[in-house]
Short mmCIF file of C-alpha atoms in Angstrom, two decimals:
data_model
loop_
_atom_site.label_atom_id
_atom_site.label_comp_id
_atom_site.label_asym_id
_atom_site.label_seq_id
_atom_site.Cartn_x
_atom_site.Cartn_y
_atom_site.Cartn_z
CA UNK A 219 0.00 0.00 0.00
CA UNK A 220 1.33 3.43 -1.00
CA UNK A 221 -0.12 6.89 -0.31
CA UNK A 222 0.90 10.49 -0.76
CA UNK A 223 1.12 12.51 2.44
CA UNK A 224 0.49 16.12 1.39
CA UNK A 225 1.79 19.31 3.00
CA UNK A 226 -0.28 22.38 3.86
CA UNK A 227 0.07 26.14 4.16
CA UNK A 228 -1.87 28.58 6.32
CA UNK A 229 -3.50 31.22 4.13
CA UNK A 230 -4.04 33.15 7.34
CA UNK A 231 -3.34 32.30 10.96
CA UNK A 232 -4.82 34.42 13.75
CA UNK A 233 -4.87 33.86 17.49
CA UNK A 234 -8.35 33.91 19.04
CA UNK A 235 -7.53 33.28 22.72
CA UNK A 236 -6.05 30.82 25.17
CA UNK A 237 -7.26 27.45 26.44
CA UNK A 238 -5.19 25.93 29.25
CA UNK A 239 -1.65 25.72 27.83
CA UNK A 240 -2.81 26.05 24.23
CA UNK A 241 -3.64 28.94 21.93
CA UNK A 242 -6.95 28.90 20.12
CA UNK A 243 -6.59 29.81 16.48
CA UNK A 244 -8.58 30.92 13.48
CA UNK A 245 -6.98 29.74 10.26
CA UNK A 246 -7.46 28.60 6.69
CA UNK A 247 -5.50 25.46 5.86
CA UNK A 248 -4.89 24.66 2.20
CA UNK A 249 -3.39 21.42 0.97
CA UNK A 250 -0.35 21.72 -1.31
CA UNK A 251 -0.58 19.10 -4.04
CA UNK A 252 2.94 19.61 -5.38
CA UNK A 253 4.79 18.91 -2.11
CA UNK A 254 4.28 15.59 -0.35
CA UNK A 255 5.95 12.65 1.37
CA UNK A 256 5.25 9.11 0.19
CA UNK A 257 4.27 6.48 2.76
CA UNK A 258 4.35 2.78 1.96
CA UNK A 259 3.84 -0.48 3.86
CA UNK A 260 6.35 -3.16 2.90
CA UNK A 261 6.19 -6.82 3.86
CA UNK A 262 8.73 -8.74 5.97
CA UNK A 263 9.16 -10.04 9.51
CA UNK A 264 9.64 -7.52 12.31
CA UNK A 265 10.05 -7.96 16.05
CA UNK A 266 8.99 -4.38 16.79
CA UNK A 267 7.14 -1.61 14.97
CA UNK A 268 9.60 -0.52 12.28
CA UNK A 269 9.67 2.95 10.75
CA UNK A 270 12.14 3.75 7.99
CA UNK A 271 12.84 7.33 6.88
CA UNK A 272 15.00 10.39 7.41
CA UNK A 273 13.43 11.95 10.49
CA UNK A 274 14.69 14.56 12.92
CA UNK A 275 13.57 12.52 15.94
CA UNK A 276 13.70 8.99 17.30
CA UNK A 277 10.93 6.58 16.32
CA UNK A 278 9.02 6.72 19.62
CA UNK A 279 8.71 10.50 19.34
CA UNK A 280 7.52 10.34 15.73
CA UNK A 281 3.89 11.21 15.00
CA UNK A 282 3.48 7.98 13.01
CA UNK A 283 4.53 5.93 16.04
CA UNK A 284 2.13 7.90 18.24
CA UNK A 285 -0.65 7.14 15.76
CA UNK A 286 0.32 3.46 15.80
CA UNK A 287 0.08 3.41 19.61
CA UNK A 288 -3.44 4.84 19.43
CA UNK A 289 -4.63 2.49 16.69
CA UNK A 290 -3.33 -0.71 18.24
CA UNK A 291 -5.61 -0.01 21.21
CA UNK A 292 -8.57 -0.30 18.80
CA UNK A 293 -7.79 -3.76 17.46
CA UNK A 294 -5.12 -6.48 17.84
CA UNK A 295 -5.07 -6.64 14.04
CA UNK A 296 -2.94 -3.48 13.97
CA UNK A 297 -0.10 -4.92 16.03
CA UNK A 298 -0.25 -8.19 14.09
CA UNK A 299 -0.10 -6.37 10.76
CA UNK A 300 3.07 -4.52 11.72
CA UNK A 301 4.82 -7.72 12.69
CA UNK A 302 4.62 -8.55 9.01
CA UNK A 303 5.00 -5.06 7.53
CA UNK A 304 7.17 -2.01 8.10
CA UNK A 305 6.47 1.64 7.34
CA UNK A 306 8.68 3.44 4.84
CA UNK A 307 8.48 7.20 4.43
CA UNK A 308 10.13 8.99 1.53
CA UNK A 309 10.55 12.41 3.16
CA UNK A 310 10.18 15.37 0.82
CA UNK A 311 8.41 17.87 3.09
CA UNK A 312 10.96 19.86 5.12
CA UNK A 313 10.66 19.41 8.89
CA UNK A 314 10.21 22.29 11.36
CA UNK A 315 8.95 24.39 8.48
CA UNK A 316 5.26 25.15 9.11
CA UNK A 317 4.09 22.76 6.40
CA UNK A 318 2.53 20.10 8.62
CA UNK A 319 4.69 17.22 7.41
CA UNK A 320 4.64 15.28 10.67
CA UNK A 321 0.91 15.85 11.14
CA UNK A 322 0.22 14.79 7.57
CA UNK A 323 2.29 11.64 8.03
CA UNK A 324 0.32 10.66 11.14
CA UNK A 325 -3.03 11.28 9.45
CA UNK A 326 -2.10 9.46 6.25
CA UNK A 327 -0.80 6.51 8.28
CA UNK A 328 -4.08 6.38 10.23
CA UNK A 329 -6.13 6.40 7.03
CA UNK A 330 -3.99 3.62 5.56
CA UNK A 331 -4.19 1.44 8.67
CA UNK A 332 -7.93 1.99 8.95
CA UNK A 333 -8.25 0.60 5.44
CA UNK A 334 -5.73 -2.22 5.45
CA UNK A 335 -6.75 -3.54 8.89
CA UNK A 336 -10.50 -3.13 8.27
CA UNK A 337 -11.01 -1.03 11.39
CA UNK A 338 -14.05 0.71 9.84
CA UNK A 339 -13.48 3.92 11.79
CA UNK A 340 -15.28 7.03 10.58
CA UNK A 341 -13.43 10.26 9.84
CA UNK A 342 -14.82 11.72 13.06
CA UNK A 343 -13.59 8.74 15.08
CA UNK A 344 -10.14 9.01 13.50
CA UNK A 345 -10.09 12.73 14.23
CA UNK A 346 -10.90 12.16 17.87
CA UNK A 347 -7.65 10.20 18.12
CA UNK A 348 -5.79 12.52 15.77
CA UNK A 349 -6.41 15.55 17.99
CA UNK A 350 -4.51 13.76 20.78
CA UNK A 351 -1.47 13.39 18.53
CA UNK A 352 -1.14 16.94 17.25
CA UNK A 353 -3.12 20.10 16.57
CA UNK A 354 -2.85 19.89 12.77
CA UNK A 355 -3.53 16.16 12.40
CA UNK A 356 -7.35 16.39 12.19
CA UNK A 357 -7.15 18.63 9.09
CA UNK A 358 -5.15 15.98 7.24
CA UNK A 359 -7.46 13.16 8.35
CA UNK A 360 -10.40 14.85 6.63
CA UNK A 361 -8.39 15.16 3.38
CA UNK A 362 -9.93 18.52 2.47
CA UNK A 363 -8.17 20.72 -0.08
CA UNK A 364 -9.24 23.79 1.87
CA UNK A 365 -10.71 24.11 5.35
CA UNK A 366 -11.36 26.59 8.13
CA UNK A 367 -9.60 25.35 11.25
CA UNK A 368 -10.48 26.73 14.67
CA UNK A 369 -10.28 25.84 18.35
CA UNK A 370 -6.89 24.28 19.06
CA UNK A 371 -7.04 22.61 15.65
CA UNK A 372 -9.77 20.09 16.36
CA UNK A 373 -12.58 21.97 14.60
CA UNK A 374 -12.21 21.45 10.84
CA UNK A 375 -14.83 22.71 8.41
CA UNK A 376 -14.50 22.19 4.68
CA UNK A 377 -14.26 25.42 2.67
CA UNK A 378 -15.44 25.26 -0.92
CA UNK A 379 -13.13 27.11 -3.31
CA UNK A 380 -10.99 26.43 -6.33
CA UNK A 381 -7.87 24.34 -5.76
CA UNK A 382 -4.95 26.73 -5.54
CA UNK A 383 -1.60 26.34 -7.25
CA UNK A 384 0.89 27.23 -4.52
CA UNK A 385 4.66 27.70 -4.70
CA UNK A 386 6.62 27.03 -1.50
CA UNK A 387 10.14 28.01 -0.49
CA UNK A 388 11.76 26.86 2.74
CA UNK A 389 14.86 28.60 4.12
CA UNK A 390 17.39 26.45 5.95
CA UNK A 391 15.97 27.52 9.30
CA UNK A 392 14.38 25.08 11.75
CA UNK A 393 11.82 27.12 13.65
CA UNK A 394 11.10 26.30 17.29
CA UNK A 395 7.34 26.69 17.62
CA UNK A 396 7.44 26.89 21.41
CA UNK A 397 9.97 29.72 21.38
CA UNK A 398 7.99 31.64 18.75
CA UNK A 399 4.79 31.39 20.78
CA UNK A 400 6.68 32.55 23.89
CA UNK A 401 7.85 35.70 22.10
CA UNK A 402 4.34 36.17 20.71
CA UNK A 403 2.87 36.05 24.21
CA UNK A 404 5.53 38.34 25.67
CA UNK A 405 5.73 41.00 22.97
CA UNK A 406 3.12 40.63 20.24
CA UNK A 407 0.02 39.16 21.86
CA UNK A 408 -3.30 40.12 20.28
CA UNK A 409 -6.59 38.37 19.62
CA UNK A 410 -8.66 38.48 16.46
CA UNK A 411 -12.08 40.10 16.92
CA UNK A 412 -15.29 38.15 16.39
CA UNK A 413 -16.18 40.39 13.43
CA UNK A 414 -12.85 39.74 11.71
CA UNK A 415 -13.14 36.04 12.47
CA UNK A 416 -16.49 35.85 10.70
CA UNK A 417 -15.19 37.92 7.78
CA UNK A 418 -12.03 35.88 7.20
CA UNK A 419 -13.76 32.52 7.48
CA UNK A 420 -16.18 33.51 4.70
CA UNK A 421 -13.61 34.99 2.28
CA UNK A 422 -11.93 32.87 -0.36
CA UNK A 423 -8.20 32.43 -0.05
CA UNK A 424 -7.19 34.51 -3.06
CA UNK A 425 -9.13 37.52 -1.79
CA UNK A 426 -7.59 37.19 1.66
CA UNK A 427 -4.06 37.16 0.28
CA UNK A 428 -4.79 40.09 -1.99
CA UNK A 429 -6.08 42.18 0.92
CA UNK A 430 -3.55 41.34 3.68
CA UNK A 431 0.21 41.68 3.97
CA UNK A 432 2.47 39.05 5.53
CA UNK A 433 2.15 40.52 9.05
CA UNK A 434 -1.63 40.88 8.85
CA UNK A 435 -2.12 37.36 7.49
CA UNK A 436 -0.07 35.52 10.12
CA UNK A 437 0.22 36.62 13.75
CA UNK A 438 3.34 34.49 14.15
CA UNK A 439 5.51 36.12 11.49
CA UNK A 440 6.55 39.08 13.65
CA UNK A 441 7.72 36.93 16.59
CA UNK A 442 9.28 34.36 14.26
CA UNK A 443 11.31 37.01 12.44
CA UNK A 444 12.51 38.36 15.79
CA UNK A 445 13.71 34.94 16.92
CA UNK A 446 15.16 34.19 13.46
CA UNK A 447 16.12 37.54 11.83
CA UNK A 448 17.27 35.76 8.67
CA UNK A 449 13.60 35.17 7.85
CA UNK A 450 13.36 38.85 6.96
CA UNK A 451 15.45 38.10 3.86
CA UNK A 452 12.37 36.33 2.47
CA UNK A 453 9.87 39.03 3.37
CA UNK A 454 9.16 40.02 -0.21
CA UNK A 455 6.11 41.19 -2.07
CA UNK A 456 3.54 38.44 -2.67
CA UNK A 457 5.14 36.00 -0.20
CA UNK A 458 3.31 34.77 2.90
CA UNK A 459 4.39 32.83 5.99
CA UNK A 460 3.02 29.38 6.85
CA UNK A 461 2.30 28.32 10.43
CA UNK A 462 5.18 29.12 12.74
CA UNK A 463 7.57 28.82 9.81
CA UNK A 464 10.06 28.70 8.35
CA UNK A 465 8.34 28.23 4.98
CA UNK A 466 7.05 31.00 2.75
CA UNK A 467 4.56 30.61 -0.05
CA UNK A 468 2.88 32.50 -2.84
CA UNK A 469 0.16 31.88 -5.35
CA UNK A 470 1.28 30.84 -8.79
CA UNK A 471 0.45 33.21 -11.64
CA UNK A 472 -1.95 30.53 -12.85
CA UNK A 473 -4.29 31.49 -9.98
CA UNK A 474 -4.53 35.09 -11.14
#
């Protein structure tokens, strides 16, 4: 079994408030069809769950492993399957780059296991588990091309619009999300108003990008560029910042 694990960008990302140790957000996630990892299950004999790929963390900290731990609680078929199959990930999405690669991997893995092990879990049931793995994972479970994402990432609502052709560039900077949020809280904290929330969630992505600059579109760009000043080298006309970075994106001319 082989599946593409797509990346995403945040057309806009605004902070709406705080919930416990998390920030509530208002965002538009858009799937990038031209940038993806490839996940495959390959047969063999394995003593333990085996994950093959170039990752920046050990297996037990990987989102795929965390998803495996959740799924094997559902059915013994999951653990049995991965005694006879390993997981291979051809990594193409840069890590620590605001593109959701790890979250996408976890979601794609869950979808694949649900199918191959006949778990018969609904999207909502998968998302209930996905939200415990990471804030962005539910978006990827639903497999929407465009969606409004709110709460701490667990509320995902499909947004109907044309599929966008997006170009992504990723500087060689590994952004620390925790540090960026700390600077945001200390120096840049603001919350989007209810009126602006309603307005942004109804606008199509092209109109949003044409009406906002990079700072207005993403509340995290200012703190990120303070922590990593080299990001300012990419602050150019028509470029926008995804998540907590370090990736920038723009719409292809074909969208215009």
